[in-house]
């Protein structure tokens, strides 16, 4: 680095060496009902493998899954089903000579095996409005309304024809 002004330029500063390290970037993973979500990232080198680390969000120091991909792979699907919950995913490069790269920034991952009711309105009418949050991958929803004293005998049991989020 050197300074400049209208009179000219200063001498150059002392040399400083630095190393630029490329780190894999995990693509966003949508909240899903799929207990085996696909995780993808950018490729750093054709001959590299990648180590994948998945942990519960509450215990980042303990891996539930820690596996190494095949050479050149930029996609990972867990062999085991993840239960509903919040997770963190990280990947790092494993070069052809076995050198380990830096871990990627953690990416949040949520497995939601059930829809979440977000509100019920018009409760004093014969037809309350029930709303729920969309669940990625759902193509329709089943609505079950029963009396508390007979929960296994629904008074209303319908399946929507599309992925609407209210009934």
mmCIF file of N, CA, C and O in Angstrom, residues 93-144:
data_model
loop_
_atom_site.group_PDB
_atom_site.id
_atom_site.type_symbol
_atom_site.label_atom_id
_atom_site.label_comp_id
_atom_site.label_asym_id
_atom_site.label_seq_id
_atom_site.Cartn_x
_atom_site.Cartn_y
_atom_site.Cartn_z
ATOM 1 N N UNK A 93 -13.951 -29.049 3.124
ATOM 2 C CA UNK A 93 -13.235 -29.753 2.076
ATOM 3 C C UNK A 93 -12.216 -30.716 2.673
ATOM 4 O O UNK A 93 -11.560 -30.413 3.670
ATOM 5 N N UNK A 94 -12.092 -31.887 2.048
ATOM 6 C CA UNK A 94 -11.023 -32.836 2.342
ATOM 7 C C UNK A 94 -10.280 -32.993 1.017
ATOM 8 O O UNK A 94 -10.799 -33.565 0.074
ATOM 9 N N UNK A 95 -9.070 -32.418 0.939
ATOM 10 C CA UNK A 95 -8.337 -32.420 -0.329
ATOM 11 C C UNK A 95 -7.857 -33.827 -0.686
ATOM 12 O O UNK A 95 -7.905 -34.748 0.140
ATOM 13 N N UNK A 96 -7.369 -33.981 -1.893
ATOM 14 C CA UNK A 96 -6.892 -35.276 -2.379
ATOM 15 C C UNK A 96 -5.786 -35.849 -1.486
ATOM 16 O O UNK A 96 -5.668 -37.063 -1.345
ATOM 17 N N UNK A 97 -4.986 -34.975 -0.875
ATOM 18 C CA UNK A 97 -3.906 -35.462 0.002
ATOM 19 C C UNK A 97 -4.365 -35.605 1.464
ATOM 20 O O UNK A 97 -3.548 -35.875 2.339
ATOM 21 N N UNK A 98 -5.667 -35.409 1.724
ATOM 22 C CA UNK A 98 -6.206 -35.599 3.070
ATOM 23 C C UNK A 98 -6.223 -34.360 3.941
ATOM 24 O O UNK A 98 -6.698 -34.413 5.078
ATOM 25 N N UNK A 99 -5.710 -33.232 3.433
ATOM 26 C CA UNK A 99 -5.719 -31.995 4.223
ATOM 27 C C UNK A 99 -7.156 -31.520 4.417
ATOM 28 O O UNK A 99 -7.956 -31.525 3.480
ATOM 29 N N UNK A 100 -7.473 -31.106 5.642
ATOM 30 C CA UNK A 100 -8.819 -30.640 5.960
ATOM 31 C C UNK A 100 -8.926 -29.135 5.804
ATOM 32 O O UNK A 100 -8.074 -28.394 6.285
ATOM 33 N N UNK A 101 -9.982 -28.693 5.133
ATOM 34 C CA UNK A 101 -10.246 -27.270 4.993
ATOM 35 C C UNK A 101 -10.977 -26.742 6.217
ATOM 36 O O UNK A 101 -11.209 -27.461 7.198
ATOM 37 N N UNK A 102 -11.343 -25.475 6.148
ATOM 38 C CA UNK A 102 -12.103 -24.853 7.238
ATOM 39 C C UNK A 102 -13.583 -25.223 7.101
ATOM 40 O O UNK A 102 -14.087 -25.423 5.997
ATOM 41 N N UNK A 103 -14.264 -25.265 8.229
ATOM 42 C CA UNK A 103 -15.701 -25.544 8.205
ATOM 43 C C UNK A 103 -16.448 -24.365 7.586
ATOM 44 O O UNK A 103 -16.094 -23.208 7.791
ATOM 45 N N UNK A 104 -17.508 -24.677 6.858
ATOM 46 C CA UNK A 104 -18.389 -23.643 6.315
ATOM 47 C C UNK A 104 -19.127 -22.959 7.460
ATOM 48 O O UNK A 104 -19.135 -23.449 8.596
ATOM 49 N N UNK A 105 -19.763 -21.839 7.134
ATOM 50 C CA UNK A 105 -20.666 -21.223 8.107
ATOM 51 C C UNK A 105 -21.819 -22.203 8.335
ATOM 52 O O UNK A 105 -22.275 -22.849 7.395
ATOM 53 N N UNK A 106 -22.306 -22.329 9.571
ATOM 54 C CA UNK A 106 -23.416 -23.259 9.808
ATOM 55 C C UNK A 106 -24.676 -22.812 9.074
ATOM 56 O O UNK A 106 -24.959 -21.618 8.981
ATOM 57 N N UNK A 107 -25.400 -23.759 8.552
ATOM 58 C CA UNK A 107 -26.682 -23.501 7.888
ATOM 59 C C UNK A 107 -27.757 -24.170 8.745
ATOM 60 O O UNK A 107 -27.609 -25.309 9.159
ATOM 61 N N UNK A 108 -28.821 -23.434 9.044
ATOM 62 C CA UNK A 108 -29.916 -23.976 9.847
ATOM 63 C C UNK A 108 -30.770 -24.913 8.993
ATOM 64 O O UNK A 108 -30.978 -24.679 7.811
ATOM 65 N N UNK A 109 -31.273 -25.940 9.621
ATOM 66 C CA UNK A 109 -32.091 -26.949 8.957
ATOM 67 C C UNK A 109 -33.200 -27.328 9.923
ATOM 68 O O UNK A 109 -32.929 -27.609 11.098
ATOM 69 N N UNK A 110 -34.448 -27.305 9.453
ATOM 70 C CA UNK A 110 -35.574 -27.664 10.312
ATOM 71 C C UNK A 110 -36.368 -28.787 9.667
ATOM 72 O O UNK A 110 -36.759 -28.688 8.506
ATOM 73 N N UNK A 111 -36.569 -29.850 10.434
ATOM 74 C CA UNK A 111 -37.435 -30.944 10.020
ATOM 75 C C UNK A 111 -38.730 -30.766 10.806
ATOM 76 O O UNK A 111 -38.726 -30.806 12.037
ATOM 77 N N UNK A 112 -39.807 -30.519 10.090
ATOM 78 C CA UNK A 112 -41.104 -30.289 10.725
ATOM 79 C C UNK A 112 -42.052 -31.388 10.268
ATOM 80 O O UNK A 112 -42.524 -31.375 9.146
ATOM 81 N N UNK A 113 -42.293 -32.342 11.134
ATOM 82 C CA UNK A 113 -43.115 -33.485 10.766
ATOM 83 C C UNK A 113 -44.601 -33.243 11.003
ATOM 84 O O UNK A 113 -45.398 -34.133 10.831
ATOM 85 N N UNK A 114 -44.950 -32.043 11.432
ATOM 86 C CA UNK A 114 -46.365 -31.738 11.621
ATOM 87 C C UNK A 114 -46.608 -30.266 11.331
ATOM 88 O O UNK A 114 -45.726 -29.431 11.505
ATOM 89 N N UNK A 115 -47.805 -29.979 10.873
ATOM 90 C CA UNK A 115 -48.200 -28.594 10.632
ATOM 91 C C UNK A 115 -48.420 -27.913 11.979
ATOM 92 O O UNK A 115 -48.765 -28.560 12.969
ATOM 93 N N UNK A 116 -48.220 -26.607 12.017
ATOM 94 C CA UNK A 116 -48.406 -25.831 13.240
ATOM 95 C C UNK A 116 -49.582 -24.891 13.056
ATOM 96 O O UNK A 116 -49.583 -24.074 12.125
ATOM 97 N N UNK A 117 -50.575 -25.004 13.915
ATOM 98 C CA UNK A 117 -51.734 -24.108 13.848
ATOM 99 C C UNK A 117 -51.277 -22.718 14.256
ATOM 100 O O UNK A 117 -50.653 -22.528 15.292
ATOM 101 N N UNK A 118 -51.599 -21.735 13.417
ATOM 102 C CA UNK A 118 -51.172 -20.362 13.703
ATOM 103 C C UNK A 118 -52.306 -19.508 14.242
ATOM 104 O O UNK A 118 -52.074 -18.423 14.750
ATOM 105 N N UNK A 119 -53.546 -19.975 14.127
ATOM 106 C CA UNK A 119 -54.646 -19.202 14.674
ATOM 107 C C UNK A 119 -56.003 -19.826 14.410
ATOM 108 O O UNK A 119 -56.178 -20.591 13.462
ATOM 109 N N UNK A 120 -56.931 -19.502 15.276
ATOM 110 C CA UNK A 120 -58.325 -19.902 15.104
ATOM 111 C C UNK A 120 -59.162 -18.654 15.360
ATOM 112 O O UNK A 120 -59.021 -18.011 16.394
ATOM 113 N N UNK A 121 -60.005 -18.303 14.396
ATOM 114 C CA UNK A 121 -60.866 -17.131 14.563
ATOM 115 C C UNK A 121 -62.317 -17.525 14.290
ATOM 116 O O UNK A 121 -62.585 -18.627 13.823
ATOM 117 N N UNK A 122 -63.225 -16.613 14.557
ATOM 118 C CA UNK A 122 -64.669 -16.835 14.410
ATOM 119 C C UNK A 122 -65.127 -18.040 15.240
ATOM 120 O O UNK A 122 -65.941 -18.845 14.801
ATOM 121 N N UNK A 123 -64.614 -18.147 16.459
ATOM 122 C CA UNK A 123 -64.927 -19.314 17.291
ATOM 123 C C UNK A 123 -66.363 -19.332 17.794
ATOM 124 O O UNK A 123 -66.847 -20.381 18.220
ATOM 125 N N UNK A 124 -67.040 -18.193 17.758
ATOM 126 C CA UNK A 124 -68.417 -18.180 18.261
ATOM 127 C C UNK A 124 -69.427 -18.524 17.160
ATOM 128 O O UNK A 124 -70.611 -18.574 17.409
ATOM 129 N N UNK A 125 -68.947 -18.801 15.962
ATOM 130 C CA UNK A 125 -69.847 -19.175 14.867
ATOM 131 C C UNK A 125 -69.883 -20.695 14.717
ATOM 132 O O UNK A 125 -69.157 -21.426 15.388
ATOM 133 N N UNK A 126 -70.740 -21.167 13.827
ATOM 134 C CA UNK A 126 -70.797 -22.600 13.530
ATOM 135 C C UNK A 126 -69.600 -23.062 12.715
ATOM 136 O O UNK A 126 -69.392 -24.259 12.555
ATOM 137 N N UNK A 127 -68.849 -22.135 12.161
ATOM 138 C CA UNK A 127 -67.742 -22.484 11.261
ATOM 139 C C UNK A 127 -66.502 -21.662 11.598
ATOM 140 O O UNK A 127 -66.244 -20.620 11.007
ATOM 141 N N UNK A 128 -65.716 -22.087 12.605
ATOM 142 C CA UNK A 128 -64.485 -21.341 12.916
ATOM 143 C C UNK A 128 -63.501 -21.426 11.753
ATOM 144 O O UNK A 128 -63.540 -22.359 10.955
ATOM 145 N N UNK A 129 -62.617 -20.438 11.665
ATOM 146 C CA UNK A 129 -61.573 -20.427 10.643
ATOM 147 C C UNK A 129 -60.278 -20.885 11.308
ATOM 148 O O UNK A 129 -59.787 -20.254 12.241
ATOM 149 N N UNK A 130 -59.749 -21.993 10.831
ATOM 150 C CA UNK A 130 -58.503 -22.550 11.366
ATOM 151 C C UNK A 130 -57.411 -22.284 10.336
ATOM 152 O O UNK A 130 -57.579 -22.593 9.157
ATOM 153 N N UNK A 131 -56.292 -21.696 10.802
ATOM 154 C CA UNK A 131 -55.169 -21.397 9.907
ATOM 155 C C UNK A 131 -53.918 -22.074 10.442
ATOM 156 O O UNK A 131 -53.740 -22.197 11.645
ATOM 157 N N UNK A 132 -53.053 -22.501 9.526
ATOM 158 C CA UNK A 132 -51.811 -23.156 9.915
ATOM 159 C C UNK A 132 -50.683 -22.701 9.004
ATOM 160 O O UNK A 132 -50.915 -22.144 7.931
ATOM 161 N N UNK A 133 -49.458 -22.940 9.465
ATOM 162 C CA UNK A 133 -48.286 -22.558 8.680
ATOM 163 C C UNK A 133 -48.040 -23.613 7.617
ATOM 164 O O UNK A 133 -48.215 -24.811 7.859
ATOM 165 N N UNK A 134 -47.631 -23.143 6.440
ATOM 166 C CA UNK A 134 -47.346 -24.068 5.348
ATOM 167 C C UNK A 134 -46.174 -24.969 5.712
ATOM 168 O O UNK A 134 -45.277 -24.583 6.461
ATOM 169 N N UNK A 135 -46.214 -26.171 5.215
ATOM 170 C CA UNK A 135 -45.152 -27.138 5.454
ATOM 171 C C UNK A 135 -44.600 -27.555 4.093
ATOM 172 O O UNK A 135 -45.338 -28.072 3.253
ATOM 173 N N UNK A 136 -43.317 -27.276 3.857
ATOM 174 C CA UNK A 136 -42.706 -27.574 2.563
ATOM 175 C C UNK A 136 -42.917 -29.044 2.218
ATOM 176 O O UNK A 136 -42.729 -29.922 3.044
ATOM 177 N N UNK A 137 -43.337 -29.279 1.002
ATOM 178 C CA UNK A 137 -43.555 -30.639 0.541
ATOM 179 C C UNK A 137 -45.000 -31.096 0.649
ATOM 180 O O UNK A 137 -45.383 -32.094 0.047
ATOM 181 N N UNK A 138 -45.818 -30.381 1.423
ATOM 182 C CA UNK A 138 -47.220 -30.778 1.563
ATOM 183 C C UNK A 138 -47.981 -30.415 0.292
ATOM 184 O O UNK A 138 -47.803 -29.335 -0.253
ATOM 185 N N UNK A 139 -48.826 -31.325 -0.181
ATOM 186 C CA UNK A 139 -49.665 -31.037 -1.347
ATOM 187 C C UNK A 139 -51.130 -30.904 -0.950
ATOM 188 O O UNK A 139 -51.946 -30.432 -1.730
ATOM 189 N N UNK A 140 -51.453 -31.345 0.259
ATOM 190 C CA UNK A 140 -52.791 -31.173 0.826
ATOM 191 C C UNK A 140 -52.685 -31.353 2.324
ATOM 192 O O UNK A 140 -51.650 -31.796 2.835
ATOM 193 N N UNK A 141 -53.736 -31.017 3.041
ATOM 194 C CA UNK A 141 -53.749 -31.146 4.492
ATOM 195 C C UNK A 141 -55.013 -31.879 4.935
ATOM 196 O O UNK A 141 -56.058 -31.769 4.300
ATOM 197 N N UNK A 142 -54.904 -32.599 6.029
ATOM 198 C CA UNK A 142 -56.042 -33.282 6.618
ATOM 199 C C UNK A 142 -56.423 -32.513 7.881
ATOM 200 O O UNK A 142 -55.573 -32.225 8.721
ATOM 201 N N UNK A 143 -57.705 -32.173 8.000
ATOM 202 C CA UNK A 143 -58.211 -31.420 9.147
ATOM 203 C C UNK A 143 -59.114 -32.338 9.959
ATOM 204 O O UNK A 143 -60.016 -32.979 9.415
ATOM 205 N N UNK A 144 -58.857 -32.398 11.255
ATOM 206 C CA UNK A 144 -59.592 -33.281 12.168
ATOM 207 C C UNK A 144 -60.058 -32.427 13.336
ATOM 208 O O UNK A 144 -59.245 -31.901 14.075
#
